[in-house]
């Protein structure tokens, strides 16, 4: 099946790269996959100024400087919902759900009312400190 025929990615091929970006932010994108995406020269496809594939995705989708905070905050706050039967977090499923929610009309996934961004950063720091123990 080609990407054009895939029901999820055919109409929106950039979703593949956004989902990889999300997986990279949460630390679950294998290095070889990242290198493979970089070698695709997607900046030519999306006609961006950026050359690093992550920056290409940010530029193409007009992502804010706080998108990584939004991704990590939702990952840490909701990770129990993204746990597979084996007890592992499912980063692919999370990245697909995040993409779907982010792309919805009127999405507020990366909208920060007063105090919310600082609270999210605090939750992320707390979650990361709990992982290192």
Short mmCIF file of N, CA and C in Angstrom, two decimals:
data_model
loop_
_atom_site.label_atom_id
_atom_site.label_comp_id
_atom_site.label_asym_id
_atom_site.label_seq_id
_atom_site.Cartn_x
_atom_site.Cartn_y
_atom_site.Cartn_z
N UNK A 1 0.85 -1.17 0.00
CA UNK A 1 0.00 0.00 0.00
C UNK A 1 0.90 1.24 0.00
N UNK A 2 0.64 2.14 -0.91
CA UNK A 2 1.42 3.38 -0.95
C UNK A 2 0.82 4.37 0.04
N UNK A 3 1.58 5.40 0.34
CA UNK A 3 1.09 6.41 1.28
C UNK A 3 -0.17 7.09 0.76
N UNK A 4 -0.27 7.28 -0.54
CA UNK A 4 -1.45 7.92 -1.11
C UNK A 4 -2.71 7.09 -0.90
N UNK A 5 -2.55 5.78 -0.79
CA UNK A 5 -3.68 4.87 -0.60
C UNK A 5 -4.03 4.65 0.87
N UNK A 6 -3.15 5.07 1.76
CA UNK A 6 -3.38 4.84 3.18
C UNK A 6 -4.50 5.78 3.66
N UNK A 7 -5.54 5.22 4.32
CA UNK A 7 -6.68 6.06 4.72
C UNK A 7 -6.29 7.18 5.70
N UNK A 8 -5.28 6.97 6.51
CA UNK A 8 -4.88 8.00 7.47
C UNK A 8 -3.97 9.05 6.83
N UNK A 9 -3.03 8.60 6.03
CA UNK A 9 -1.99 9.51 5.55
C UNK A 9 -2.18 10.00 4.13
N UNK A 10 -2.98 9.31 3.34
CA UNK A 10 -3.19 9.73 1.96
C UNK A 10 -3.61 11.18 1.82
N UNK A 11 -4.65 11.61 2.56
CA UNK A 11 -5.08 13.00 2.44
C UNK A 11 -4.14 13.98 3.14
N UNK A 12 -3.36 13.51 4.10
CA UNK A 12 -2.48 14.38 4.89
C UNK A 12 -1.13 13.72 5.14
N UNK A 13 -0.28 13.61 4.13
CA UNK A 13 1.00 12.92 4.32
C UNK A 13 1.90 13.56 5.37
N UNK A 14 1.70 14.84 5.65
CA UNK A 14 2.52 15.49 6.67
C UNK A 14 2.27 14.89 8.06
N UNK A 15 1.13 14.22 8.24
CA UNK A 15 0.85 13.57 9.53
C UNK A 15 1.93 12.55 9.90
N UNK A 16 2.47 11.87 8.91
CA UNK A 16 3.54 10.89 9.18
C UNK A 16 4.70 11.58 9.88
N UNK A 17 5.06 12.76 9.37
CA UNK A 17 6.20 13.48 9.92
C UNK A 17 5.87 14.14 11.26
N UNK A 18 4.62 14.61 11.41
CA UNK A 18 4.22 15.19 12.68
C UNK A 18 4.21 14.12 13.76
N UNK A 19 3.72 12.94 13.43
CA UNK A 19 3.71 11.85 14.40
C UNK A 19 5.14 11.44 14.77
N UNK A 20 6.04 11.44 13.81
CA UNK A 20 7.44 11.15 14.12
C UNK A 20 8.02 12.25 15.01
N UNK A 21 7.65 13.50 14.74
CA UNK A 21 8.10 14.62 15.57
C UNK A 21 7.64 14.41 17.02
N UNK A 22 6.39 14.06 17.19
CA UNK A 22 5.83 13.83 18.53
C UNK A 22 6.59 12.70 19.22
N UNK A 23 6.82 11.60 18.51
CA UNK A 23 7.56 10.48 19.09
C UNK A 23 8.98 10.89 19.46
N UNK A 24 9.58 11.78 18.66
CA UNK A 24 10.91 12.27 18.96
C UNK A 24 10.90 13.11 20.24
N UNK A 25 9.91 13.97 20.38
CA UNK A 25 9.80 14.83 21.57
C UNK A 25 9.66 13.99 22.84
N UNK A 26 8.88 12.92 22.79
CA UNK A 26 8.69 12.11 23.99
C UNK A 26 9.79 11.05 24.17
N UNK A 27 10.74 11.03 23.23
CA UNK A 27 11.90 10.15 23.37
C UNK A 27 11.72 8.74 22.86
N UNK A 28 10.78 8.54 21.94
CA UNK A 28 10.51 7.19 21.45
C UNK A 28 10.74 7.01 19.95
N UNK A 29 11.35 7.97 19.30
CA UNK A 29 11.64 7.81 17.88
C UNK A 29 13.03 7.20 17.74
N UNK A 30 13.14 6.02 17.15
CA UNK A 30 14.46 5.42 16.99
C UNK A 30 15.38 6.32 16.15
N UNK A 31 16.64 6.35 16.52
CA UNK A 31 17.62 7.20 15.83
C UNK A 31 17.68 6.89 14.33
N UNK A 32 17.58 5.60 13.97
CA UNK A 32 17.64 5.26 12.55
C UNK A 32 16.44 5.81 11.78
N UNK A 33 15.29 5.88 12.42
CA UNK A 33 14.12 6.46 11.77
C UNK A 33 14.29 7.97 11.60
N UNK A 34 14.83 8.61 12.60
CA UNK A 34 15.11 10.04 12.51
C UNK A 34 16.09 10.32 11.37
N UNK A 35 17.14 9.52 11.30
CA UNK A 35 18.12 9.68 10.22
C UNK A 35 17.50 9.42 8.85
N UNK A 36 16.62 8.44 8.79
CA UNK A 36 15.93 8.13 7.53
C UNK A 36 15.06 9.30 7.08
N UNK A 37 14.33 9.90 8.01
CA UNK A 37 13.50 11.05 7.66
C UNK A 37 14.37 12.20 7.20
N UNK A 38 15.48 12.44 7.90
CA UNK A 38 16.39 13.52 7.51
C UNK A 38 16.91 13.31 6.08
N UNK A 39 17.17 12.06 5.74
CA UNK A 39 17.72 11.77 4.41
C UNK A 39 16.69 11.92 3.29
N UNK A 40 15.41 12.04 3.65
CA UNK A 40 14.36 12.18 2.64
C UNK A 40 14.33 13.56 1.99
N UNK A 41 15.05 14.51 2.57
CA UNK A 41 15.10 15.85 2.00
C UNK A 41 13.69 16.46 1.93
N UNK A 42 12.94 16.34 3.03
CA UNK A 42 11.55 16.80 3.01
C UNK A 42 11.43 18.32 2.90
N UNK A 43 12.52 19.04 3.15
CA UNK A 43 12.44 20.49 3.00
C UNK A 43 12.16 20.87 1.55
N UNK A 44 12.60 20.05 0.62
CA UNK A 44 12.28 20.30 -0.80
C UNK A 44 10.80 20.04 -1.07
N UNK A 45 10.29 18.96 -0.49
CA UNK A 45 8.89 18.59 -0.70
C UNK A 45 7.96 19.67 -0.14
N UNK A 46 8.26 20.15 1.06
CA UNK A 46 7.40 21.12 1.72
C UNK A 46 7.83 22.56 1.47
N UNK A 47 8.91 22.74 0.70
CA UNK A 47 9.40 24.05 0.31
C UNK A 47 9.59 24.97 1.52
N UNK A 48 10.46 24.53 2.43
CA UNK A 48 10.72 25.29 3.65
C UNK A 48 12.11 25.90 3.64
N UNK A 49 12.31 26.87 4.50
CA UNK A 49 13.64 27.44 4.72
C UNK A 49 14.47 26.49 5.58
N UNK A 50 13.81 25.80 6.49
CA UNK A 50 14.48 24.88 7.42
C UNK A 50 15.04 23.68 6.68
N UNK A 51 16.10 23.10 7.23
CA UNK A 51 16.66 21.90 6.62
C UNK A 51 16.58 20.68 7.54
N UNK A 52 16.69 20.88 8.87
CA UNK A 52 16.51 19.77 9.80
C UNK A 52 15.06 19.33 9.74
N UNK A 53 14.81 18.02 9.68
CA UNK A 53 13.45 17.54 9.47
C UNK A 53 12.48 18.02 10.54
N UNK A 54 12.95 18.13 11.78
CA UNK A 54 12.07 18.60 12.85
C UNK A 54 11.66 20.05 12.61
N UNK A 55 12.61 20.87 12.21
CA UNK A 55 12.33 22.27 11.91
C UNK A 55 11.43 22.40 10.68
N UNK A 56 11.58 21.47 9.72
CA UNK A 56 10.71 21.46 8.54
C UNK A 56 9.27 21.22 8.97
N UNK A 57 9.06 20.26 9.87
CA UNK A 57 7.71 19.96 10.36
C UNK A 57 7.15 21.19 11.08
N UNK A 58 7.95 21.80 11.94
CA UNK A 58 7.49 22.99 12.68
C UNK A 58 7.12 24.11 11.72
N UNK A 59 7.95 24.32 10.71
CA UNK A 59 7.67 25.39 9.75
C UNK A 59 6.45 25.07 8.89
N UNK A 60 6.36 23.85 8.42
CA UNK A 60 5.25 23.44 7.54
C UNK A 60 3.91 23.55 8.25
N UNK A 61 3.86 23.12 9.50
CA UNK A 61 2.61 23.12 10.25
C UNK A 61 2.41 24.39 11.08
N UNK A 62 3.37 25.31 10.99
CA UNK A 62 3.30 26.57 11.74
C UNK A 62 3.14 26.29 13.24
N UNK A 63 3.96 25.35 13.74
CA UNK A 63 3.90 24.99 15.15
C UNK A 63 4.52 26.08 16.00
N UNK A 64 3.98 26.26 17.17
CA UNK A 64 4.47 27.30 18.08
C UNK A 64 5.75 26.84 18.78
N UNK A 65 6.38 27.77 19.46
CA UNK A 65 7.57 27.45 20.25
C UNK A 65 7.22 26.62 21.48
N UNK A 66 5.94 26.52 21.80
CA UNK A 66 5.53 25.76 22.99
C UNK A 66 4.94 24.39 22.64
N UNK A 67 5.03 23.98 21.39
CA UNK A 67 4.44 22.70 21.00
C UNK A 67 5.07 21.53 21.76
N UNK A 68 6.38 21.59 21.99
CA UNK A 68 7.03 20.50 22.71
C UNK A 68 6.50 20.40 24.14
N UNK A 69 6.20 21.55 24.76
CA UNK A 69 5.62 21.55 26.11
C UNK A 69 4.24 20.90 26.06
N UNK A 70 3.44 21.26 25.06
CA UNK A 70 2.10 20.68 24.93
C UNK A 70 2.18 19.16 24.77
N UNK A 71 3.11 18.70 23.94
CA UNK A 71 3.28 17.26 23.71
C UNK A 71 3.68 16.56 25.00
N UNK A 72 4.74 17.05 25.63
CA UNK A 72 5.24 16.40 26.85
C UNK A 72 4.22 16.45 27.98
N UNK A 73 3.54 17.57 28.14
CA UNK A 73 2.56 17.68 29.21
C UNK A 73 1.45 16.65 29.04
N UNK A 74 0.93 16.54 27.83
CA UNK A 74 -0.13 15.55 27.60
C UNK A 74 0.40 14.12 27.72
N UNK A 75 1.62 13.89 27.29
CA UNK A 75 2.22 12.56 27.41
C UNK A 75 2.32 12.15 28.88
N UNK A 76 2.87 13.02 29.69
CA UNK A 76 3.05 12.67 31.10
C UNK A 76 1.71 12.62 31.85
N UNK A 77 0.81 13.54 31.54
CA UNK A 77 -0.47 13.56 32.26
C UNK A 77 -1.36 12.39 31.87
N UNK A 78 -1.24 11.92 30.65
CA UNK A 78 -2.17 10.90 30.16
C UNK A 78 -1.52 9.56 29.84
N UNK A 79 -0.30 9.37 30.25
CA UNK A 79 0.41 8.16 29.82
C UNK A 79 -0.24 6.87 30.28
N UNK A 80 -0.95 6.89 31.40
CA UNK A 80 -1.61 5.65 31.81
C UNK A 80 -2.68 5.24 30.81
N UNK A 81 -3.22 6.21 30.06
CA UNK A 81 -4.21 5.89 29.03
C UNK A 81 -3.55 5.32 27.77
N UNK A 82 -2.25 5.51 27.67
CA UNK A 82 -1.53 5.06 26.48
C UNK A 82 -0.63 3.88 26.79
N UNK A 83 -1.03 3.10 27.77
CA UNK A 83 -0.27 1.93 28.16
C UNK A 83 -0.88 0.69 27.51
N UNK A 84 -0.04 -0.09 26.89
CA UNK A 84 -0.51 -1.30 26.21
C UNK A 84 -0.69 -2.42 27.23
N UNK A 85 -1.19 -3.53 26.76
CA UNK A 85 -1.40 -4.69 27.64
C UNK A 85 -0.10 -5.19 28.26
N UNK A 86 1.03 -4.94 27.57
CA UNK A 86 2.32 -5.38 28.10
C UNK A 86 2.84 -4.44 29.18
N UNK A 87 2.11 -3.34 29.43
CA UNK A 87 2.55 -2.40 30.45
C UNK A 87 3.44 -1.30 29.92
N UNK A 88 3.66 -1.30 28.62
CA UNK A 88 4.51 -0.27 28.00
C UNK A 88 3.63 0.86 27.47
N UNK A 89 4.17 2.06 27.50
CA UNK A 89 3.48 3.18 26.88
C UNK A 89 3.48 2.95 25.38
N UNK A 90 2.44 3.34 24.71
CA UNK A 90 2.37 3.18 23.26
C UNK A 90 2.55 4.55 22.60
N UNK A 91 3.78 4.90 22.26
CA UNK A 91 4.05 6.22 21.70
C UNK A 91 3.43 6.44 20.32
N UNK A 92 3.24 5.38 19.55
CA UNK A 92 2.64 5.52 18.23
C UNK A 92 1.17 5.91 18.37
N UNK A 93 0.47 5.20 19.21
CA UNK A 93 -0.93 5.52 19.45
C UNK A 93 -1.07 6.94 20.00
N UNK A 94 -0.23 7.29 20.97
CA UNK A 94 -0.25 8.64 21.52
C UNK A 94 -0.02 9.68 20.43
N UNK A 95 0.96 9.45 19.57
CA UNK A 95 1.26 10.43 18.52
C UNK A 95 0.10 10.59 17.54
N UNK A 96 -0.61 9.50 17.27
CA UNK A 96 -1.76 9.59 16.38
C UNK A 96 -2.90 10.36 17.03
N UNK A 97 -3.17 10.07 18.30
CA UNK A 97 -4.24 10.77 19.01
C UNK A 97 -3.90 12.25 19.16
N UNK A 98 -2.64 12.54 19.51
CA UNK A 98 -2.23 13.93 19.64
C UNK A 98 -2.43 14.66 18.32
N UNK A 99 -2.00 14.03 17.23
CA UNK A 99 -2.16 14.64 15.91
C UNK A 99 -3.62 14.91 15.60
N UNK A 100 -4.47 13.92 15.84
CA UNK A 100 -5.90 14.09 15.57
C UNK A 100 -6.48 15.25 16.37
N UNK A 101 -6.13 15.31 17.64
CA UNK A 101 -6.66 16.37 18.51
C UNK A 101 -6.09 17.74 18.12
N UNK A 102 -4.82 17.78 17.80
CA UNK A 102 -4.18 19.04 17.42
C UNK A 102 -4.76 19.59 16.12
N UNK A 103 -5.06 18.71 15.18
CA UNK A 103 -5.52 19.12 13.86
C UNK A 103 -7.02 19.43 13.81
N UNK A 104 -7.76 19.14 14.87
CA UNK A 104 -9.19 19.44 14.88
C UNK A 104 -9.43 20.94 14.77
N UNK A 105 -10.49 21.29 14.07
CA UNK A 105 -10.91 22.69 13.98
C UNK A 105 -11.13 23.23 15.39
N UNK A 106 -10.53 24.36 15.70
CA UNK A 106 -10.71 24.98 17.01
C UNK A 106 -9.92 24.33 18.13
N UNK A 107 -8.93 23.53 17.79
CA UNK A 107 -8.14 22.84 18.81
C UNK A 107 -7.49 23.84 19.77
N UNK A 108 -7.47 23.46 21.04
CA UNK A 108 -6.80 24.27 22.05
C UNK A 108 -5.65 23.49 22.69
N UNK A 109 -5.15 22.51 21.97
CA UNK A 109 -4.08 21.66 22.50
C UNK A 109 -2.85 22.48 22.87
N UNK A 110 -2.51 23.48 22.09
CA UNK A 110 -1.32 24.29 22.35
C UNK A 110 -1.71 25.74 22.65
N UNK A 111 -2.81 25.91 23.38
CA UNK A 111 -3.27 27.23 23.79
C UNK A 111 -3.09 27.30 25.30
N UNK A 112 -2.49 28.37 25.76
CA UNK A 112 -2.11 28.46 27.16
C UNK A 112 -2.76 29.65 27.86
N UNK A 113 -3.85 29.41 28.58
CA UNK A 113 -4.42 30.48 29.40
C UNK A 113 -3.39 30.90 30.47
N UNK A 114 -3.61 32.02 31.08
CA UNK A 114 -2.68 32.54 32.08
C UNK A 114 -2.36 31.48 33.14
N UNK A 115 -1.08 31.25 33.32
CA UNK A 115 -0.60 30.30 34.33
C UNK A 115 -0.50 28.86 33.85
N UNK A 116 -1.16 28.52 32.74
CA UNK A 116 -1.19 27.14 32.29
C UNK A 116 0.17 26.66 31.77
N UNK A 117 0.89 27.52 31.07
CA UNK A 117 2.19 27.12 30.53
C UNK A 117 3.17 26.84 31.66
N UNK A 118 3.21 27.70 32.65
CA UNK A 118 4.10 27.49 33.80
C UNK A 118 3.72 26.20 34.53
N UNK A 119 2.43 25.94 34.68
CA UNK A 119 1.98 24.71 35.34
C UNK A 119 2.40 23.49 34.54
N UNK A 120 2.28 23.57 33.22
CA UNK A 120 2.68 22.44 32.36
C UNK A 120 4.17 22.17 32.48
N UNK A 121 4.96 23.22 32.46
CA UNK A 121 6.42 23.06 32.60
C UNK A 121 6.78 22.44 33.95
N UNK A 122 6.05 22.82 34.97
CA UNK A 122 6.28 22.27 36.31
C UNK A 122 5.92 20.78 36.34
N UNK A 123 4.80 20.41 35.74
CA UNK A 123 4.40 18.99 35.69
C UNK A 123 5.43 18.16 34.93
N UNK A 124 5.93 18.72 33.84
CA UNK A 124 6.95 18.01 33.04
C UNK A 124 8.21 17.80 33.87
N UNK A 125 8.66 18.84 34.54
CA UNK A 125 9.87 18.73 35.37
C UNK A 125 9.67 17.69 36.46
N UNK A 126 8.50 17.69 37.07
CA UNK A 126 8.21 16.73 38.13
C UNK A 126 8.19 15.30 37.57
N UNK A 127 7.56 15.11 36.42
CA UNK A 127 7.50 13.79 35.81
C UNK A 127 8.89 13.29 35.42
N UNK A 128 9.70 14.19 34.86
CA UNK A 128 11.05 13.80 34.46
C UNK A 128 11.90 13.45 35.67
N UNK A 129 11.74 14.18 36.76
CA UNK A 129 12.52 13.88 37.96
C UNK A 129 12.11 12.54 38.55
N UNK A 130 10.84 12.17 38.41
CA UNK A 130 10.37 10.87 38.88
C UNK A 130 10.89 9.72 38.05
N UNK A 131 11.19 9.98 36.78
CA UNK A 131 11.72 8.92 35.90
C UNK A 131 13.16 8.62 36.20
N UNK A 132 13.92 9.60 36.68
CA UNK A 132 15.35 9.39 36.89
C UNK A 132 15.66 8.67 38.20
N UNK A 133 14.64 8.42 38.99
CA UNK A 133 14.86 7.73 40.28
C UNK A 133 14.92 6.25 40.11
#
